[in-house]
CSV table of C-alpha atoms in Angstrom, one decimal:
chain,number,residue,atom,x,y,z
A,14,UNK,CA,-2.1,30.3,-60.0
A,15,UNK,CA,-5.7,29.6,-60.9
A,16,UNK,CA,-5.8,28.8,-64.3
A,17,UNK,CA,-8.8,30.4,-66.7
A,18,UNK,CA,-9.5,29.4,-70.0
A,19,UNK,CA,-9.2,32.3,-72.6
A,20,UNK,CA,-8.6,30.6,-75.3
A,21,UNK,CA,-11.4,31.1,-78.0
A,22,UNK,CA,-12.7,34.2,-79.6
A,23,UNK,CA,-10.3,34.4,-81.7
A,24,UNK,CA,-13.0,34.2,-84.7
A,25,UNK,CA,-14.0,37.2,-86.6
A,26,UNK,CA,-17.9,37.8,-86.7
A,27,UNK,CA,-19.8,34.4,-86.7
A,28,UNK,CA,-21.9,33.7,-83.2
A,29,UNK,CA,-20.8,35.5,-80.0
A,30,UNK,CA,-19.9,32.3,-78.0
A,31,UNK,CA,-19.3,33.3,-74.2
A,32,UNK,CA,-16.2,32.6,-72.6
A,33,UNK,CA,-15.8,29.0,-71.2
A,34,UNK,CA,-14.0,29.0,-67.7
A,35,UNK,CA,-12.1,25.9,-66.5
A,36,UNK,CA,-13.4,24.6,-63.9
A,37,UNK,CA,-10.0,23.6,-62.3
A,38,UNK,CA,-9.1,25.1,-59.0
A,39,UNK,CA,-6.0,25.7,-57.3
A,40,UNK,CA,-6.4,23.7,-54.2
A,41,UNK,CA,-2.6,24.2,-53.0
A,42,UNK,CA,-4.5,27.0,-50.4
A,43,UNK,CA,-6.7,24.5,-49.2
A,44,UNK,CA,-4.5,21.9,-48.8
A,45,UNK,CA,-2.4,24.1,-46.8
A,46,UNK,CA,-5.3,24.9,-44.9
A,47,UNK,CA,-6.3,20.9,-43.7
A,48,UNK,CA,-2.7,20.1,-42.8
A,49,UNK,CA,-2.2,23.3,-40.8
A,50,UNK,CA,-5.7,21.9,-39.0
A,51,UNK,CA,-4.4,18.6,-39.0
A,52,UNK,CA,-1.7,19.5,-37.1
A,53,UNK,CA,-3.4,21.7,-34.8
A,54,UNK,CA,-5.6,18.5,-34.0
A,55,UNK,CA,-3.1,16.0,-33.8
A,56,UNK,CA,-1.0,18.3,-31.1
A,57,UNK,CA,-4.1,18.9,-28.9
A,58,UNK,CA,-5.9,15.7,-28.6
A,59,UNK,CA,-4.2,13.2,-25.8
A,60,UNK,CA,-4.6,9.8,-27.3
A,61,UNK,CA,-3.3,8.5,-24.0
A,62,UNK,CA,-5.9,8.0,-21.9
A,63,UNK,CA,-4.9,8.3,-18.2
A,64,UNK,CA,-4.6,4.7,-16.7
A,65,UNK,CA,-6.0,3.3,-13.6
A,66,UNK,CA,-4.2,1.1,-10.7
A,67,UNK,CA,-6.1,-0.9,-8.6
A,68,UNK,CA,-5.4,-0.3,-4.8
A,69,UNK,CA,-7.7,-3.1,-2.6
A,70,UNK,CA,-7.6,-1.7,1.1
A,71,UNK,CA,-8.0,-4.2,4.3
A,72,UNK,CA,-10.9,-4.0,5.4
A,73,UNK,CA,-11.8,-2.0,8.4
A,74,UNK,CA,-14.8,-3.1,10.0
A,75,UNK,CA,-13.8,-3.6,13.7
A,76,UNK,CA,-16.4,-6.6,14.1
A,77,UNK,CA,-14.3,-9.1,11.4
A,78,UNK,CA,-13.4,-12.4,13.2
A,79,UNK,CA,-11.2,-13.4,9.9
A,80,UNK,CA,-8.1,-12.0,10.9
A,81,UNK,CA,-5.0,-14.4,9.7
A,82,UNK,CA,-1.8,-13.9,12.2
A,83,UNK,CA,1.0,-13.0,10.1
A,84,UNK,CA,4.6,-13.9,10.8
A,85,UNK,CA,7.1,-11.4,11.7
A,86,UNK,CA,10.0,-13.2,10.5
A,87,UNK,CA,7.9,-12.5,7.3
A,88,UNK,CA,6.6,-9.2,7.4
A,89,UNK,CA,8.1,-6.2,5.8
A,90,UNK,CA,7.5,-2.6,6.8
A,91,UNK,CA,7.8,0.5,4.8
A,92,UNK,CA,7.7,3.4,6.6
A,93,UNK,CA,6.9,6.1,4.0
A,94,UNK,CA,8.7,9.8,5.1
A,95,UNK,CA,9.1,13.3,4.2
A,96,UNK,CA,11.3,14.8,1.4
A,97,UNK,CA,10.7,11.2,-0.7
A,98,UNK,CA,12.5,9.2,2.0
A,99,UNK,CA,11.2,6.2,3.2
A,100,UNK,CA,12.5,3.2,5.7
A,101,UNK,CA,12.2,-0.3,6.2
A,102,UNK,CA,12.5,-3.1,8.7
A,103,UNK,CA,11.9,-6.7,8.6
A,104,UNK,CA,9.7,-7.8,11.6
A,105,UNK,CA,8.9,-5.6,14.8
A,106,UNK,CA,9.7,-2.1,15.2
A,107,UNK,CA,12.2,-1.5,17.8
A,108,UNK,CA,14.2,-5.4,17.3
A,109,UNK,CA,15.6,-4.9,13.9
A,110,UNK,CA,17.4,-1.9,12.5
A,111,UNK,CA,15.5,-0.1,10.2
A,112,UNK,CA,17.4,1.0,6.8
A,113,UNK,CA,17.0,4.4,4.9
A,114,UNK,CA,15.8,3.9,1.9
A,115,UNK,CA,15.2,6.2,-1.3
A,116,UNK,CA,12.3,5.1,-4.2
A,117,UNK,CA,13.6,3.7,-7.5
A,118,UNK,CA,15.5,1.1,-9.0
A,119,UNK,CA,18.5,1.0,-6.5
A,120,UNK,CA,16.7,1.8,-3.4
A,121,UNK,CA,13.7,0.2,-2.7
A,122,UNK,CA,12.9,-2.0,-5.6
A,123,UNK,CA,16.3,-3.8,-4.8
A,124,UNK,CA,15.6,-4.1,-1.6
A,125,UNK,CA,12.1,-5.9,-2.1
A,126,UNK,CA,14.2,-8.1,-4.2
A,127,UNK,CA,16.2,-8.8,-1.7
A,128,UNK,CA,14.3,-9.4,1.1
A,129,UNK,CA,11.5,-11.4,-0.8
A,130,UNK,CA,14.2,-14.1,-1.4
A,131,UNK,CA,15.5,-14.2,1.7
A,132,UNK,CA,12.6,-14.5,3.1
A,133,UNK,CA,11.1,-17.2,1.1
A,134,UNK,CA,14.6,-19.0,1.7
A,135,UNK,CA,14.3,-18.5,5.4
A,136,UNK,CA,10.9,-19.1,6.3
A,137,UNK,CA,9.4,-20.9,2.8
A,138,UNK,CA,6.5,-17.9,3.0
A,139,UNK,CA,6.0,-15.4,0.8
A,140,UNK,CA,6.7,-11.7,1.8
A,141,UNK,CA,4.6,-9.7,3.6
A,142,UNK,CA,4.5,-6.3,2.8
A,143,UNK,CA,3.1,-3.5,5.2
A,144,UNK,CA,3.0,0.1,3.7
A,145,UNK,CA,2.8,3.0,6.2
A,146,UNK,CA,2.4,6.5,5.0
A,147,UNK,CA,3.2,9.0,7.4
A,148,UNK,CA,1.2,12.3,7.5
A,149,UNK,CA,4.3,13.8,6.1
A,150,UNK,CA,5.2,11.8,2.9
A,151,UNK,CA,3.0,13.1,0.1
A,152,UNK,CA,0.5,11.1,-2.6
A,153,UNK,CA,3.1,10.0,-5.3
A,154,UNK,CA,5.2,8.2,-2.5
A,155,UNK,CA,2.1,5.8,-1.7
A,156,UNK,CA,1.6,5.1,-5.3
A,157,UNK,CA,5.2,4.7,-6.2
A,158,UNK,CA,5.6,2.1,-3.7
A,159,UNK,CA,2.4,0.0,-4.2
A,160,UNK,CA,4.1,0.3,-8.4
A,161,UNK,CA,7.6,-0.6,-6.8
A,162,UNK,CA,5.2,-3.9,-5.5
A,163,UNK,CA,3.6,-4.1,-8.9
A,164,UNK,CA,6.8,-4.4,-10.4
A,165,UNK,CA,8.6,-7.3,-7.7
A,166,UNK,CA,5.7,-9.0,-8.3
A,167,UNK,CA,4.8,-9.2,-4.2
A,168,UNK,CA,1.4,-10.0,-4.0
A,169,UNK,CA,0.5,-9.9,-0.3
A,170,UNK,CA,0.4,-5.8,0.5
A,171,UNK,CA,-1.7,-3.9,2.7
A,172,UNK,CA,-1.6,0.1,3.6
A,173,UNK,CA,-1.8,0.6,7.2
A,174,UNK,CA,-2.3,3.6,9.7
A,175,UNK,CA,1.2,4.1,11.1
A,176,UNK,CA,2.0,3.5,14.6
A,177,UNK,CA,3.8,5.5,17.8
A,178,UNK,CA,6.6,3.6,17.7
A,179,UNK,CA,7.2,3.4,14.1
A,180,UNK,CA,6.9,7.4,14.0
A,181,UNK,CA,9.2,8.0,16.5
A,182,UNK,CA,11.8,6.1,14.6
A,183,UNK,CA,11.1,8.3,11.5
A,184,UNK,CA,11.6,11.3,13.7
A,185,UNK,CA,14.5,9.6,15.0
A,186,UNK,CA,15.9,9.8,11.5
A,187,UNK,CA,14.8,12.8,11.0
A,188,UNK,CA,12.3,12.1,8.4
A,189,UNK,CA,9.5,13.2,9.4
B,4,UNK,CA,24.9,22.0,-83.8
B,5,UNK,CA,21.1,21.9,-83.4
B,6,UNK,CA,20.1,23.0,-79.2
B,7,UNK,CA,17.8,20.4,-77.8
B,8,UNK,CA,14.9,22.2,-76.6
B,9,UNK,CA,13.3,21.0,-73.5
B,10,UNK,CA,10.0,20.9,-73.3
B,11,UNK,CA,8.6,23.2,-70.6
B,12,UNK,CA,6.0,21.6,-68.1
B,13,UNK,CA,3.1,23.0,-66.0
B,14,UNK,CA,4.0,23.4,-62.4
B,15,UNK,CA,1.2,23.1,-61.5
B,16,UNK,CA,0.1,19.8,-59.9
B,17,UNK,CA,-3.4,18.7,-59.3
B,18,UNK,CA,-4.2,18.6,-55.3
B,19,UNK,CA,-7.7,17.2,-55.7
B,20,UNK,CA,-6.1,13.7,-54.4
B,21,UNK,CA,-3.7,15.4,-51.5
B,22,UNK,CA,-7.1,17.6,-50.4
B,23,UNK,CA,-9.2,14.8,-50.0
B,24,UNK,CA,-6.2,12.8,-47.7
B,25,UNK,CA,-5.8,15.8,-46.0
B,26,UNK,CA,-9.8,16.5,-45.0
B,27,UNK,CA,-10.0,12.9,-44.2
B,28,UNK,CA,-7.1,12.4,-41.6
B,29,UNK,CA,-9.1,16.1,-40.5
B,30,UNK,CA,-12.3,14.7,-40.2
B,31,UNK,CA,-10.5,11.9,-38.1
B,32,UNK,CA,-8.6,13.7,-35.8
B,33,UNK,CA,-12.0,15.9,-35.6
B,34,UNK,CA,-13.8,13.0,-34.7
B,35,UNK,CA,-11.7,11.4,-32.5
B,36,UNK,CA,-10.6,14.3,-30.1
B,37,UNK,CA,-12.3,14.4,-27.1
B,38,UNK,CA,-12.8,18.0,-25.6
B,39,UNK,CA,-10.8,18.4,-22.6
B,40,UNK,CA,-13.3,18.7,-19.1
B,41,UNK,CA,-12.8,21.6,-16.9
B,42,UNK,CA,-11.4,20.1,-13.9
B,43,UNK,CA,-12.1,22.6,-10.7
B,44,UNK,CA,-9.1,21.5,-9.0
B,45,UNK,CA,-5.9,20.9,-10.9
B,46,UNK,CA,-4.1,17.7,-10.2
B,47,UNK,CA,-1.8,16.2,-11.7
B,48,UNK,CA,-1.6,12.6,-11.4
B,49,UNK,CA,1.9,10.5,-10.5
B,50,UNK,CA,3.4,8.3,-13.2
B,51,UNK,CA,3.0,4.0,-12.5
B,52,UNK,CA,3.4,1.0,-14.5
B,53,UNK,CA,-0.3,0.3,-14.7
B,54,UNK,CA,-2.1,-0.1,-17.9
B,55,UNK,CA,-5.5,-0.4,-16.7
B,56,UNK,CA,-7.6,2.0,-19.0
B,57,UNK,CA,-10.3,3.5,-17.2
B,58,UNK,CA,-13.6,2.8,-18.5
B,59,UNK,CA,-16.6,5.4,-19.9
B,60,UNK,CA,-19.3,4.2,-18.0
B,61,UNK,CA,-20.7,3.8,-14.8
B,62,UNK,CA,-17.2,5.1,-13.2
B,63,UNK,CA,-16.6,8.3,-10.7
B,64,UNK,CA,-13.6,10.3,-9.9
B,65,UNK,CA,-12.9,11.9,-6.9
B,66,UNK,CA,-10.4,14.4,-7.4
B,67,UNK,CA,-7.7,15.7,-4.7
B,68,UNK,CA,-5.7,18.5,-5.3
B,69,UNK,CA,-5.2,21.4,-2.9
B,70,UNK,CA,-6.0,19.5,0.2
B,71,UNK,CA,-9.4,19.8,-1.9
B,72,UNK,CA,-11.8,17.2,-3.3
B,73,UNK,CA,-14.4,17.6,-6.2
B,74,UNK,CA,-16.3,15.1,-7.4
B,75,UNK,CA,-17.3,13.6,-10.7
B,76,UNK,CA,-19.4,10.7,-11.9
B,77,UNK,CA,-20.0,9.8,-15.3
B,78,UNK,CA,-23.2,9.7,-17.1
B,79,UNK,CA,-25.4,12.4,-17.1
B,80,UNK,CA,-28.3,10.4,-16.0
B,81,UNK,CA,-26.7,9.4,-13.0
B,82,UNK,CA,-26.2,12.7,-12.1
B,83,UNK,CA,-29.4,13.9,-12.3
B,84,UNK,CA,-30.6,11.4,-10.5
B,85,UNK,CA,-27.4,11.7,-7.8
B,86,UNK,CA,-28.4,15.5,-7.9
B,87,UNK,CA,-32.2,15.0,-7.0
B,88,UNK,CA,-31.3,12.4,-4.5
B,89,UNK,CA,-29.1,14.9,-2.5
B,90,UNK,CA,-31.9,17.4,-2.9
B,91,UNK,CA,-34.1,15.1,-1.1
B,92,UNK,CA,-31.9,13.9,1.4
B,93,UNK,CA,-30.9,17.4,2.8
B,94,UNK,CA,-34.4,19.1,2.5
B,95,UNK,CA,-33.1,21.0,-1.0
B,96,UNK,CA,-35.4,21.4,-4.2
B,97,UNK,CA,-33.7,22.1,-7.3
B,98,UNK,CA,-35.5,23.5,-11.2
B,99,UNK,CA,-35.3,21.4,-13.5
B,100,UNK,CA,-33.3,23.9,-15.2
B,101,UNK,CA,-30.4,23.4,-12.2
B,102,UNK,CA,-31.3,19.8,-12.3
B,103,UNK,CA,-30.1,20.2,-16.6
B,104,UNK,CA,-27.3,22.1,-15.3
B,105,UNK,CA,-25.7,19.8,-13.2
B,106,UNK,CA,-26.1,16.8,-15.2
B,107,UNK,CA,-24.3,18.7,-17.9
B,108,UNK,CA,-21.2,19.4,-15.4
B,109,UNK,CA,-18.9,16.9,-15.2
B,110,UNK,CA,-16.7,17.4,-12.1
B,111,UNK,CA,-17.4,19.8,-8.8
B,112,UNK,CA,-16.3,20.5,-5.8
B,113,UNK,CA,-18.6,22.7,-3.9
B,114,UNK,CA,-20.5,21.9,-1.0
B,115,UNK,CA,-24.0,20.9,-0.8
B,116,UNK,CA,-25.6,24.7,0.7
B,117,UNK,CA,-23.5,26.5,-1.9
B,118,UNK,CA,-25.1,24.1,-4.8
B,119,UNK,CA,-28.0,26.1,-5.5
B,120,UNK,CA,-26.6,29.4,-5.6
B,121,UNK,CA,-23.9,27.5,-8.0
B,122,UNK,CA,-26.4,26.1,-10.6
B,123,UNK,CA,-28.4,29.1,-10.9
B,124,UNK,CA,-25.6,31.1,-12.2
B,125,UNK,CA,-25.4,31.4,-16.0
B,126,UNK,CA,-22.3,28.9,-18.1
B,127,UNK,CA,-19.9,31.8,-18.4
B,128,UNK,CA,-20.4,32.8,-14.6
B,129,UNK,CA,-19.9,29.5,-13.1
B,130,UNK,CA,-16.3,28.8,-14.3
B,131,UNK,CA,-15.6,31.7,-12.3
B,132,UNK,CA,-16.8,30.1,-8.9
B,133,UNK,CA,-14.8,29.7,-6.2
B,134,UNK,CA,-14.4,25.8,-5.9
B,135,UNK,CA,-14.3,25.6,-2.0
B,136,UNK,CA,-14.0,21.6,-2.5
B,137,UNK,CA,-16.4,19.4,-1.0
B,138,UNK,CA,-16.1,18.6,2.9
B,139,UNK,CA,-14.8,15.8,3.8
B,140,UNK,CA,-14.6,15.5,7.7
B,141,UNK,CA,-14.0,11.7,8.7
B,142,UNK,CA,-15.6,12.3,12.2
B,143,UNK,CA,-18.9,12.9,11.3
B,144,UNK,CA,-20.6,9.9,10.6
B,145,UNK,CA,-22.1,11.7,7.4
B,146,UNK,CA,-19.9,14.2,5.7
B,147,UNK,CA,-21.1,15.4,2.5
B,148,UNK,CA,-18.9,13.3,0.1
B,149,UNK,CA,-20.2,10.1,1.6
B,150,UNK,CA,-23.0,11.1,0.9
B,151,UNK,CA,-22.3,12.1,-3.0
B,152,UNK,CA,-20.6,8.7,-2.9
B,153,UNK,CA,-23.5,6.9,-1.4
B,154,UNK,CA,-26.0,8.6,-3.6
B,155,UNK,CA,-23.7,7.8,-6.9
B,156,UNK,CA,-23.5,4.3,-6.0
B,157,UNK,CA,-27.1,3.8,-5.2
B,158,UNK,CA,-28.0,5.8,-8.5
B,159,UNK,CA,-25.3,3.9,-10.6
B,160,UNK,CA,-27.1,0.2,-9.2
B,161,UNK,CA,-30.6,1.1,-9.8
B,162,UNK,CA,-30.1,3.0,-13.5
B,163,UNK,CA,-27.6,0.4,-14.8
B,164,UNK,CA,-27.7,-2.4,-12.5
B,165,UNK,CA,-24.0,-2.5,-12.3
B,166,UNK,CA,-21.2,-1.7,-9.1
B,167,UNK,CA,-20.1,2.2,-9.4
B,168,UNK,CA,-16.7,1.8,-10.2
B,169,UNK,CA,-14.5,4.7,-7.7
B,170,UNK,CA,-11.2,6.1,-8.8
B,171,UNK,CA,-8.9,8.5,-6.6
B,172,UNK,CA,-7.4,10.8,-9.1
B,173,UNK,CA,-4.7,13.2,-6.5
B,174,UNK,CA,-2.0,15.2,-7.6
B,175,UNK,CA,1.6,14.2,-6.4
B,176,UNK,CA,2.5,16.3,-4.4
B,177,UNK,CA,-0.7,16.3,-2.2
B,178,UNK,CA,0.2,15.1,1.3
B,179,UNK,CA,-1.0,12.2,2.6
B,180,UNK,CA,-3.4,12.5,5.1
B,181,UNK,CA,-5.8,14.6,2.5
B,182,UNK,CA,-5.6,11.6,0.9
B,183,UNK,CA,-6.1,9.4,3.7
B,184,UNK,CA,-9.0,11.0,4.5
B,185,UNK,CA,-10.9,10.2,1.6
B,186,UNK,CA,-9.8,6.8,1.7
B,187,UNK,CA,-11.1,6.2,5.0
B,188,UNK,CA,-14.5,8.0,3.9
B,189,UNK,CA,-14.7,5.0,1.2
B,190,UNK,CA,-13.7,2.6,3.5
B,191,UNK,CA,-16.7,3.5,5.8
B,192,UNK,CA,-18.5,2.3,3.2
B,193,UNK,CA,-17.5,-0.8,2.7
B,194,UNK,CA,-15.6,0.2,-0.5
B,195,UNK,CA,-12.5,-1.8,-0.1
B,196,UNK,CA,-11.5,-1.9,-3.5
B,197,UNK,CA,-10.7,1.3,-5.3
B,198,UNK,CA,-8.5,2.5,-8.6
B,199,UNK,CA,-5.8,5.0,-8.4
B,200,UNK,CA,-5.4,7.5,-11.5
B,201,UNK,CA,-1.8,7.7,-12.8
B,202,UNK,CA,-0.2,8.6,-15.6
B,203,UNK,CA,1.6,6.0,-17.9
B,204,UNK,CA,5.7,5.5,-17.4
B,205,UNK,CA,7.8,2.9,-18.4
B,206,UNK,CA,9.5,0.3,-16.0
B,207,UNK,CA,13.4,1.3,-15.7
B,208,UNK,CA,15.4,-1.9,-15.5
């Protein structure tokens, strides 16, 4: 589709004038060209950057003398076990039934709900929530339930080393 | 009856104006795009609600994948100088051509004897490695990624005067006590407070 000038010349004798070319280009190739890259580009680059959550660990050091009792009317455990099961009990192991739980919106993000406000209606604290992994419950459990306490709003969390007890009720369930 | 003769136009339609867009949203996207990093261990990182972006600077990754860990920490001053200060600590001397080539890799996971042999090898060779992951055994009172992290964060203090930042980056379906065991190498160190990598999802009502 380029286009060339060839008009002129036409005359008979006279000056020998040499042939002017257009300088217009067909850019419809080129054009082509860029949005084919463009696309390219757009497709490969990840514009979302990964994001970060903050995790803030108790501390371990074995000589701390700040150690703040907590109540166990006011304490909930989450007992994190295999295939994306978990379980939780308000208070002691052992004393209070624990109930099966699954992650999400019906399971255990209802349940914080739950037990926040009864708690706070009961006792006039706010919740306490203990997480326990097990070694059987994998990575994406731990982070969905410190999300699941992102999302309730509880701000008083802490991941802790699971007990004897406590495991033996997740075997008991057959969770582990 | 007279036909009415319409006039015939070019079809041609001048693309200087659609060629410059098109090169400039190019140049952008050019620009913009960041090349994606090797990572030696794959791991793919659980969605949460988060929207913390991480930052560029003075910020390390540890990532767990595998029941492996590599390591990562951003700047490539820092590394050199994380690099020489491992070298000292452990009776190593690297070239300054291995120092170059480590500061120019941005995550690892190999353990400290292995480094040498590692850095020596030429760029094509060293994608080929096998990425054994870096110990991590919680009842020595020294394994090797405490001391990475220790050297990192002393490094990251003296070169920019400012905390080293430390993120966990683990892939999903990595079971817990992997992960447990790097958290309790950080915690030995009095790092309490520690970011999780996720991806980004949207809260479900």
């Amino acid at each position: 589709m380029a286009e060339l000038d060839t008009s002129g010349g036409g005359k008979k004798g006279g000056k020998v004038r040499s042939k002017k070319a257009s300088t217009r280009v067909d850019l419809t190739a080129m054009v082509d060209l860029a949005f084919l890259l463009i696309t390219f580009f757009i497709l490969t680059t990840t514009l979302q950057k990964p994001k970060a959550m903050d995790l803030a660990m108790p501390d371990k050091d074995d000589n701390t003398k700040q150690q703040l009792p907590v109540k166990e009317s006011s304490t909930m455990t989450i007992l994190l076990g295999s295939n994306n099961k978990l379980m939780w009990f308000v208070g002691i192991p052992g004393k209070t039934p624990p109930t099966q739980d699954n992650y999400g919106k019906n399971g255990i993000r209802k349940s914080l709900i739950e037990q926040a406000q009864k708690i706070k209606a009961a006792t006039g604290e706010d919740m306490m929530v203990i997480v326990k992994p097990s070694d059987k419950s994998v990575y994406d459990n731990m982070v969905t339930v410190m999300d699941e306490l992102n999302i309730t709003g509880n701000t008083k969390r802490a991941i802790v080393d699971i007990t004897k007890p406590e495991l033996d009720l997740l075997i008991r369930e057959k969770l582990y | 009856m007279s036909r009415v003769k319409v006039a015939r136009k070019s079809t041609a339609i001048d693309m200087t104006a659609m060629c410059d867009v098109a090169f400039l949203l190019l140049t952008f996207f050019i620009l913009s795009a960041k090349p994606k990093t090797q990572e030696p261990i794959p791991a793919d990182p659980p969605a949460s609600t988060a929207t913390f972006v991480i930052p560029d600077t003075d910020f390390s990754t540890l990532t767990v994948g595998q029941g492996k860990v590599s390591f990562n920490v951003q700047g490539d001053d820092v590394r050199r100088e994380t690099l020489m200060k491992i070298g000292q600590d452990n009776g190593i001397t690297f070239t300054p051509a291995e120092i170059q080539a480590f500061a120019t890799t941005e995550s690892f996971g190999i353990p400290i004897g292995n480094l040498k042999q590692y850095l020596s090898l030429p760029g094509d060779q060293r994608s080929k490695f096998a990425q054994t992951g870096i110990p991590v055994d919680t009842t020595q009172a020294n394994s090797e990624l405490a001391q990475w992290v220790h050297a990192a964060r002393v490094v990251n203090g003296s070169l920019h005067g400012v905390d080293l930042k430390i993120a966990i980056k683990g892939d999903g379906k990595e079971e817990y006590p992997t992960i447990h065991k790097v958290i309790v190498t950080l915690q030995k160190q009095k790092v309490n407070k520690f970011s999780l990598i996720t991806s980004l999802k949207t809260v479900t009502k």
